[in-house]
mmCIF file with all atom_site columns, C-alpha atoms and ligand atoms in Angstrom:
data_model
loop_
_atom_site.group_PDB
_atom_site.id
_atom_site.type_symbol
_atom_site.label_atom_id
_atom_site.label_alt_id
_atom_site.label_comp_id
_atom_site.label_asym_id
_atom_site.label_entity_id
_atom_site.label_seq_id
_atom_site.pdbx_PDB_ins_code
_atom_site.Cartn_x
_atom_site.Cartn_y
_atom_site.Cartn_z
_atom_site.occupancy
_atom_site.B_iso_or_equiv
_atom_site.pdbx_formal_charge
_atom_site.auth_seq_id
_atom_site.auth_comp_id
_atom_site.auth_asym_id
_atom_site.auth_atom_id
_atom_site.pdbx_PDB_model_num
ATOM   1   C  CA  . MET Q 1 1   ? 110.810 121.740 107.124 1.00 68.00 ? 30  MET Q CA  1
ATOM   2   C  CA  . THR Q 1 2   ? 114.618 123.486 107.940 1.00 85.00 ? 31  THR Q CA  1
ATOM   3   C  CA  . TYR Q 1 3   ? 117.245 120.816 107.464 1.00 93.00 ? 32  TYR Q CA  1
ATOM   4   C  CA  . PHE Q 1 4   ? 119.418 120.676 110.779 1.00 94.00 ? 33  PHE Q CA  1
ATOM   5   C  CA  . ASP Q 1 5   ? 122.863 118.323 111.531 1.00 94.00 ? 34  ASP Q CA  1
ATOM   6   C  CA  . ASP Q 1 6   ? 121.509 115.509 113.982 1.00 95.00 ? 35  ASP Q CA  1
ATOM   7   C  CA  . LEU Q 1 7   ? 122.897 116.123 117.661 1.00 94.00 ? 36  LEU Q CA  1
ATOM   8   C  CA  . SER Q 1 8   ? 123.156 120.366 116.900 1.00 94.00 ? 37  SER Q CA  1
ATOM   9   C  CA  . GLN Q 1 9   ? 121.749 121.997 119.478 1.00 91.00 ? 38  GLN Q CA  1
ATOM   10  C  CA  . TYR Q 1 10  ? 117.838 122.294 119.052 1.00 92.00 ? 39  TYR Q CA  1
ATOM   11  C  CA  . SER Q 1 11  ? 116.581 126.323 118.008 1.00 85.00 ? 40  SER Q CA  1
ATOM   12  C  CA  . TYR Q 1 12  ? 113.639 125.314 115.460 1.00 83.00 ? 41  TYR Q CA  1
ATOM   13  C  CA  . LEU Q 1 13  ? 110.600 126.750 117.533 1.00 81.00 ? 42  LEU Q CA  1
ATOM   14  C  CA  . PRO Q 1 14  ? 111.433 128.188 121.034 1.00 77.00 ? 43  PRO Q CA  1
ATOM   15  C  CA  . GLU Q 1 15  ? 111.751 125.778 124.433 1.00 74.00 ? 44  GLU Q CA  1
ATOM   16  C  CA  . GLU Q 1 16  ? 111.993 126.469 127.556 1.00 72.00 ? 45  GLU Q CA  1
ATOM   17  C  CA  . GLU Q 1 17  ? 114.281 123.204 128.069 1.00 73.00 ? 46  GLU Q CA  1
ATOM   18  C  CA  . GLU Q 1 18  ? 117.799 123.887 127.458 1.00 74.00 ? 47  GLU Q CA  1
ATOM   19  C  CA  . ASP Q 1 19  ? 120.661 121.209 125.960 1.00 84.00 ? 48  ASP Q CA  1
ATOM   20  C  CA  . ILE Q 1 20  ? 118.216 119.903 123.181 1.00 95.00 ? 49  ILE Q CA  1
ATOM   21  C  CA  . LEU Q 1 21  ? 119.430 117.944 120.425 1.00 97.00 ? 50  LEU Q CA  1
ATOM   22  C  CA  . ASN Q 1 22  ? 118.351 117.991 117.432 1.00 97.00 ? 51  ASN Q CA  1
ATOM   23  C  CA  . VAL Q 1 23  ? 117.183 114.334 115.780 1.00 98.00 ? 52  VAL Q CA  1
ATOM   24  C  CA  . GLY Q 1 24  ? 115.980 113.577 112.252 1.00 98.00 ? 53  GLY Q CA  1
ATOM   25  C  CA  . TRP Q 1 25  ? 115.725 116.843 110.476 1.00 97.00 ? 54  TRP Q CA  1
ATOM   26  C  CA  . LEU Q 1 26  ? 116.568 115.244 107.002 1.00 96.00 ? 55  LEU Q CA  1
ATOM   27  C  CA  . ASP Q 1 27  ? 115.988 116.961 103.808 1.00 93.00 ? 56  ASP Q CA  1
ATOM   28  C  CA  . LYS Q 1 28  ? 116.915 115.607 100.204 1.00 91.00 ? 57  LYS Q CA  1
ATOM   29  C  CA  . ASP Q 1 29  ? 120.167 118.559 99.829  1.00 94.00 ? 58  ASP Q CA  1
ATOM   30  C  CA  . HIS Q 1 30  ? 121.801 116.918 102.927 1.00 95.00 ? 59  HIS Q CA  1
ATOM   31  C  CA  . ALA Q 1 31  ? 123.171 112.775 103.459 1.00 96.00 ? 60  ALA Q CA  1
ATOM   32  C  CA  . PHE Q 1 32  ? 121.933 110.747 106.160 1.00 97.00 ? 61  PHE Q CA  1
ATOM   33  C  CA  . PRO Q 1 33  ? 122.398 106.710 108.301 1.00 97.00 ? 62  PRO Q CA  1
ATOM   34  C  CA  . ARG Q 1 34  ? 120.692 104.245 106.741 1.00 97.00 ? 63  ARG Q CA  1
ATOM   35  C  CA  . GLY Q 1 35  ? 119.765 100.899 108.728 1.00 97.00 ? 64  GLY Q CA  1
ATOM   36  C  CA  . VAL Q 1 36  ? 117.507 98.804  109.532 1.00 95.00 ? 65  VAL Q CA  1
ATOM   37  C  CA  . THR Q 1 37  ? 115.848 99.123  113.036 1.00 96.00 ? 66  THR Q CA  1
ATOM   38  C  CA  . SER Q 1 38  ? 113.328 97.374  115.787 1.00 96.00 ? 67  SER Q CA  1
ATOM   39  C  CA  . ASP Q 1 39  ? 109.389 96.428  115.800 1.00 96.00 ? 68  ASP Q CA  1
ATOM   40  C  CA  . GLU Q 1 40  ? 109.775 97.315  118.726 1.00 96.00 ? 69  GLU Q CA  1
ATOM   41  C  CA  . PHE Q 1 41  ? 111.375 101.090 117.746 1.00 97.00 ? 70  PHE Q CA  1
ATOM   42  C  CA  . ILE Q 1 42  ? 109.082 101.376 115.637 1.00 97.00 ? 71  ILE Q CA  1
ATOM   43  C  CA  . GLU Q 1 43  ? 106.064 100.330 117.459 1.00 96.00 ? 72  GLU Q CA  1
ATOM   44  C  CA  . ARG Q 1 44  ? 107.028 103.107 120.832 1.00 97.00 ? 73  ARG Q CA  1
ATOM   45  C  CA  . LEU Q 1 45  ? 108.110 105.710 118.003 1.00 97.00 ? 74  LEU Q CA  1
ATOM   46  C  CA  . ALA Q 1 46  ? 104.366 105.400 116.614 1.00 95.00 ? 75  ALA Q CA  1
ATOM   47  C  CA  . TRP Q 1 47  ? 102.919 105.873 119.682 1.00 94.00 ? 76  TRP Q CA  1
ATOM   48  C  CA  . LEU Q 1 48  ? 104.649 108.861 120.211 1.00 95.00 ? 77  LEU Q CA  1
ATOM   49  C  CA  . SER Q 1 49  ? 103.880 110.227 116.842 1.00 94.00 ? 78  SER Q CA  1
ATOM   50  C  CA  . ILE Q 1 50  ? 99.782  110.274 117.648 1.00 92.00 ? 79  ILE Q CA  1
ATOM   51  C  CA  . TYR Q 1 51  ? 99.872  111.118 121.379 1.00 91.00 ? 80  TYR Q CA  1
ATOM   52  C  CA  . SER Q 1 52  ? 102.751 112.665 122.317 1.00 89.00 ? 81  SER Q CA  1
ATOM   53  C  CA  . SER Q 1 53  ? 104.043 114.989 119.746 1.00 89.00 ? 82  SER Q CA  1
ATOM   54  C  CA  . VAL Q 1 54  ? 104.569 118.976 120.886 1.00 90.00 ? 83  VAL Q CA  1
ATOM   55  C  CA  . LYS Q 1 55  ? 104.695 122.131 119.724 1.00 89.00 ? 84  LYS Q CA  1
ATOM   56  C  CA  . GLN Q 1 56  ? 102.220 121.954 116.997 1.00 86.00 ? 85  GLN Q CA  1
ATOM   57  C  CA  . THR Q 1 57  ? 102.049 124.347 114.411 1.00 86.00 ? 86  THR Q CA  1
ATOM   58  C  CA  . PRO Q 1 58  ? 100.177 125.936 111.840 1.00 84.00 ? 87  PRO Q CA  1
ATOM   59  C  CA  . GLY Q 1 59  ? 101.970 124.952 108.981 1.00 85.00 ? 88  GLY Q CA  1
ATOM   60  C  CA  . ILE Q 1 60  ? 101.944 121.322 107.530 1.00 88.00 ? 89  ILE Q CA  1
ATOM   61  C  CA  . HIS Q 1 61  ? 105.423 120.376 106.095 1.00 86.00 ? 90  HIS Q CA  1
ATOM   62  C  CA  . GLY Q 1 62  ? 105.853 117.556 103.620 1.00 86.00 ? 91  GLY Q CA  1
ATOM   63  C  CA  . CYS Q 1 63  ? 108.898 115.105 102.922 1.00 91.00 ? 92  CYS Q CA  1
ATOM   64  C  CA  . MET Q 1 64  ? 111.424 116.586 101.661 1.00 90.00 ? 93  MET Q CA  1
ATOM   65  C  CA  . LEU Q 1 65  ? 112.653 112.793 100.323 1.00 92.00 ? 94  LEU Q CA  1
ATOM   66  C  CA  . CYS Q 1 66  ? 110.165 111.328 98.446  1.00 91.00 ? 95  CYS Q CA  1
ATOM   67  C  CA  . PRO Q 1 67  ? 109.537 113.043 95.236  1.00 83.00 ? 96  PRO Q CA  1
ATOM   68  C  CA  . VAL Q 1 68  ? 108.189 115.558 94.815  1.00 73.00 ? 97  VAL Q CA  1
ATOM   69  C  CA  . ALA Q 1 69  ? 105.221 114.413 92.168  1.00 65.00 ? 98  ALA Q CA  1
ATOM   70  C  CA  . ALA Q 1 70  ? 104.353 112.258 95.500  1.00 68.00 ? 99  ALA Q CA  1
ATOM   71  C  CA  . PHE Q 1 71  ? 100.867 114.508 96.500  1.00 74.00 ? 100 PHE Q CA  1
ATOM   72  C  CA  . GLY Q 1 72  ? 98.932  114.505 99.515  1.00 83.00 ? 101 GLY Q CA  1
ATOM   73  C  CA  . PHE Q 1 73  ? 99.957  115.252 103.155 1.00 89.00 ? 102 PHE Q CA  1
ATOM   74  C  CA  . HIS Q 1 74  ? 101.500 111.667 105.149 1.00 92.00 ? 103 HIS Q CA  1
ATOM   75  C  CA  . ILE Q 1 75  ? 99.148  110.372 108.027 1.00 93.00 ? 104 ILE Q CA  1
ATOM   76  C  CA  . ILE Q 1 76  ? 99.299  108.085 110.548 1.00 94.00 ? 105 ILE Q CA  1
ATOM   77  C  CA  . SER Q 1 77  ? 95.998  106.339 111.915 1.00 92.00 ? 106 SER Q CA  1
ATOM   78  C  CA  . HIS Q 1 78  ? 94.848  103.841 115.015 1.00 91.00 ? 107 HIS Q CA  1
ATOM   79  C  CA  . GLU Q 1 79  ? 91.659  103.178 115.724 1.00 88.00 ? 108 GLU Q CA  1
ATOM   80  C  CA  . GLY Q 1 80  ? 89.854  106.170 114.092 1.00 84.00 ? 109 GLY Q CA  1
ATOM   81  C  CA  . LYS Q 1 81  ? 92.092  108.473 115.276 1.00 84.00 ? 110 LYS Q CA  1
ATOM   82  C  CA  . SER Q 1 82  ? 94.451  110.643 112.567 1.00 87.00 ? 111 SER Q CA  1
ATOM   83  C  CA  . HIS Q 1 83  ? 97.557  112.559 112.522 1.00 88.00 ? 112 HIS Q CA  1
ATOM   84  C  CA  . ILE Q 1 84  ? 98.883  114.551 109.761 1.00 91.00 ? 113 ILE Q CA  1
ATOM   85  C  CA  . LEU Q 1 85  ? 102.149 114.321 110.133 1.00 94.00 ? 114 LEU Q CA  1
ATOM   86  C  CA  . GLY Q 1 86  ? 104.636 117.191 109.701 1.00 93.00 ? 115 GLY Q CA  1
ATOM   87  C  CA  . SER Q 1 87  ? 103.158 120.047 111.915 1.00 92.00 ? 116 SER Q CA  1
ATOM   88  C  CA  . ALA Q 1 88  ? 104.578 118.818 115.524 1.00 95.00 ? 117 ALA Q CA  1
ATOM   89  C  CA  . GLU Q 1 89  ? 107.748 117.588 117.088 1.00 96.00 ? 118 GLU Q CA  1
ATOM   90  C  CA  . ILE Q 1 90  ? 108.152 114.473 119.249 1.00 96.00 ? 119 ILE Q CA  1
ATOM   91  C  CA  . ARG Q 1 91  ? 110.856 114.690 122.811 1.00 95.00 ? 120 ARG Q CA  1
ATOM   92  C  CA  . VAL Q 1 92  ? 112.628 111.084 123.836 1.00 96.00 ? 121 VAL Q CA  1
ATOM   93  C  CA  . LYS Q 1 93  ? 114.645 111.326 127.277 1.00 95.00 ? 122 LYS Q CA  1
ATOM   94  C  CA  . GLY Q 1 94  ? 118.441 109.364 125.840 1.00 95.00 ? 123 GLY Q CA  1
ATOM   95  C  CA  . ASN Q 1 95  ? 120.823 108.800 128.423 1.00 94.00 ? 124 ASN Q CA  1
ATOM   96  C  CA  . ARG Q 1 96  ? 122.940 111.404 127.261 1.00 93.00 ? 125 ARG Q CA  1
ATOM   97  C  CA  . ALA Q 1 97  ? 120.701 114.292 126.387 1.00 94.00 ? 126 ALA Q CA  1
ATOM   98  C  CA  . THR Q 1 98  ? 116.828 114.469 125.535 1.00 95.00 ? 127 THR Q CA  1
ATOM   99  C  CA  . TYR Q 1 99  ? 116.389 115.005 121.975 1.00 97.00 ? 128 TYR Q CA  1
ATOM   100 C  CA  . ALA Q 1 100 ? 113.705 116.778 119.520 1.00 96.00 ? 129 ALA Q CA  1
ATOM   101 C  CA  . ALA Q 1 101 ? 112.194 115.246 116.457 1.00 97.00 ? 130 ALA Q CA  1
ATOM   102 C  CA  . PRO Q 1 102 ? 110.322 115.566 113.975 1.00 96.00 ? 131 PRO Q CA  1
ATOM   103 C  CA  . ASP Q 1 103 ? 106.537 113.991 113.851 1.00 95.00 ? 132 ASP Q CA  1
ATOM   104 C  CA  . LEU Q 1 104 ? 107.492 112.799 109.889 1.00 96.00 ? 133 LEU Q CA  1
ATOM   105 C  CA  . LEU Q 1 105 ? 110.622 110.903 111.610 1.00 97.00 ? 134 LEU Q CA  1
ATOM   106 C  CA  . ILE Q 1 106 ? 108.605 107.675 111.680 1.00 97.00 ? 135 ILE Q CA  1
ATOM   107 C  CA  . HIS Q 1 107 ? 107.555 108.003 107.750 1.00 96.00 ? 136 HIS Q CA  1
ATOM   108 C  CA  . TYR Q 1 108 ? 111.817 108.376 107.151 1.00 97.00 ? 137 TYR Q CA  1
ATOM   109 C  CA  . VAL Q 1 109 ? 112.308 105.597 109.367 1.00 97.00 ? 138 VAL Q CA  1
ATOM   110 C  CA  . LEU Q 1 110 ? 109.887 103.316 107.706 1.00 96.00 ? 139 LEU Q CA  1
ATOM   111 C  CA  . THR Q 1 111 ? 110.339 105.053 103.839 1.00 94.00 ? 140 THR Q CA  1
ATOM   112 C  CA  . HIS Q 1 112 ? 113.919 106.446 103.544 1.00 96.00 ? 141 HIS Q CA  1
ATOM   113 C  CA  . GLU Q 1 113 ? 115.364 103.333 106.280 1.00 97.00 ? 142 GLU Q CA  1
ATOM   114 C  CA  . TYR Q 1 114 ? 117.045 106.317 107.971 1.00 98.00 ? 143 TYR Q CA  1
ATOM   115 C  CA  . LEU Q 1 115 ? 118.676 105.295 110.667 1.00 98.00 ? 144 LEU Q CA  1
ATOM   116 C  CA  . PRO Q 1 116 ? 118.409 107.784 114.200 1.00 98.00 ? 145 PRO Q CA  1
ATOM   117 C  CA  . PRO Q 1 117 ? 121.467 107.871 116.769 1.00 98.00 ? 146 PRO Q CA  1
ATOM   118 C  CA  . GLU Q 1 118 ? 121.439 104.811 119.098 1.00 97.00 ? 147 GLU Q CA  1
ATOM   119 C  CA  . ASP Q 1 119 ? 120.928 106.744 122.295 1.00 97.00 ? 148 ASP Q CA  1
ATOM   120 C  CA  . PHE Q 1 120 ? 117.911 108.786 121.215 1.00 98.00 ? 149 PHE Q CA  1
ATOM   121 C  CA  . VAL Q 1 121 ? 116.658 104.923 119.427 1.00 98.00 ? 150 VAL Q CA  1
ATOM   122 C  CA  . SER Q 1 122 ? 117.060 103.451 123.475 1.00 97.00 ? 151 SER Q CA  1
ATOM   123 C  CA  . GLY Q 1 123 ? 115.436 105.827 124.872 1.00 97.00 ? 152 GLY Q CA  1
ATOM   124 C  CA  . VAL Q 1 124 ? 112.372 105.586 122.373 1.00 97.00 ? 153 VAL Q CA  1
ATOM   125 C  CA  . ILE Q 1 125 ? 112.561 101.921 123.587 1.00 96.00 ? 154 ILE Q CA  1
ATOM   126 C  CA  . MET Q 1 126 ? 112.642 103.288 126.715 1.00 93.00 ? 155 MET Q CA  1
ATOM   127 C  CA  . THR Q 1 127 ? 109.695 105.843 127.274 1.00 85.00 ? 156 THR Q CA  1
ATOM   128 C  CA  . GLY Q 1 128 ? 105.729 105.239 125.382 1.00 77.00 ? 157 GLY Q CA  1
ATOM   129 C  CA  . MET Q 1 129 ? 103.799 103.038 125.084 1.00 90.00 ? 158 MET Q CA  1
ATOM   130 C  CA  . ARG Q 1 130 ? 104.028 100.695 122.296 1.00 93.00 ? 159 ARG Q CA  1
ATOM   131 C  CA  . LEU Q 1 131 ? 101.286 100.235 119.586 1.00 93.00 ? 160 LEU Q CA  1
ATOM   132 C  CA  . HIS Q 1 132 ? 101.692 96.708  117.616 1.00 93.00 ? 161 HIS Q CA  1
ATOM   133 C  CA  . LYS Q 1 133 ? 102.081 97.059  114.121 1.00 91.00 ? 162 LYS Q CA  1
ATOM   134 C  CA  . ASP Q 1 134 ? 98.859  95.666  112.896 1.00 93.00 ? 163 ASP Q CA  1
ATOM   135 C  CA  . ARG Q 1 135 ? 96.881  98.193  114.532 1.00 93.00 ? 164 ARG Q CA  1
ATOM   136 C  CA  . TRP Q 1 136 ? 97.936  101.450 113.227 1.00 95.00 ? 165 TRP Q CA  1
ATOM   137 C  CA  . SER Q 1 137 ? 98.768  102.956 109.689 1.00 94.00 ? 166 SER Q CA  1
ATOM   138 C  CA  . LEU Q 1 138 ? 100.818 105.036 107.353 1.00 93.00 ? 167 LEU Q CA  1
ATOM   139 C  CA  . SER Q 1 139 ? 99.341  106.487 104.801 1.00 91.00 ? 168 SER Q CA  1
ATOM   140 C  CA  . ARG Q 1 140 ? 98.787  109.501 102.672 1.00 88.00 ? 169 ARG Q CA  1
ATOM   141 C  CA  . GLY Q 1 141 ? 95.926  111.994 101.648 1.00 82.00 ? 170 GLY Q CA  1
ATOM   142 C  CA  . LEU Q 1 142 ? 94.094  114.588 101.845 1.00 75.00 ? 171 LEU Q CA  1
ATOM   143 C  CA  . TYR Q 1 143 ? 94.005  117.095 104.576 1.00 70.00 ? 172 TYR Q CA  1
ATOM   144 C  CA  . TRP Q 1 144 ? 90.192  116.840 105.027 1.00 69.00 ? 173 TRP Q CA  1
ATOM   145 C  CA  . GLU Q 1 145 ? 90.318  113.055 104.824 1.00 66.00 ? 174 GLU Q CA  1
ATOM   146 C  CA  . ALA Q 1 146 ? 92.219  112.624 107.644 1.00 64.00 ? 175 ALA Q CA  1
ATOM   147 C  CA  . LEU Q 1 147 ? 90.132  114.983 109.088 1.00 62.00 ? 176 LEU Q CA  1
ATOM   148 C  CA  . ASN Q 1 148 ? 87.037  112.299 108.357 1.00 55.00 ? 177 ASN Q CA  1
ATOM   149 C  CA  . GLN Q 1 149 ? 88.542  109.551 109.908 1.00 49.00 ? 178 GLN Q CA  1
HETATM 150 ZN ZN1 . ZN  H 2 .   ? 108.866 110.719 102.098 1.00 50.08 ? 13  ZN  H ZN1 1
#
């Protein structure tokens, strides 16, 4: 995954829409804001990550913040559907802009306490469905394990 500053202009993949801003393109060499987010934000972000991702690419990026020795891909699962994180993006419309974030964002928030910009957070809360946290899970596993779930 490539690093981009939060709220910089999106340029990672060709894009039809103009004026899309980056959120959550983290790596271990750049500090990022940390903080607590609400259940509502997390539960709506989960829905976006599973059911509303865009720009699916064949390659899968791992999290560069996790220890190097950590094994397997990050997988989000909901009612028999599993999605490997790290090869797609989500789009969120805020009040001030539209944002492009890697689908690993939910892992960054839950595991690394990343705190996205406020307008992105309120955009997530305004869009999408809410998946109660008891109904989905994040796990780590191998590629074929995710496919067989
Ligand atoms: Zn990580």
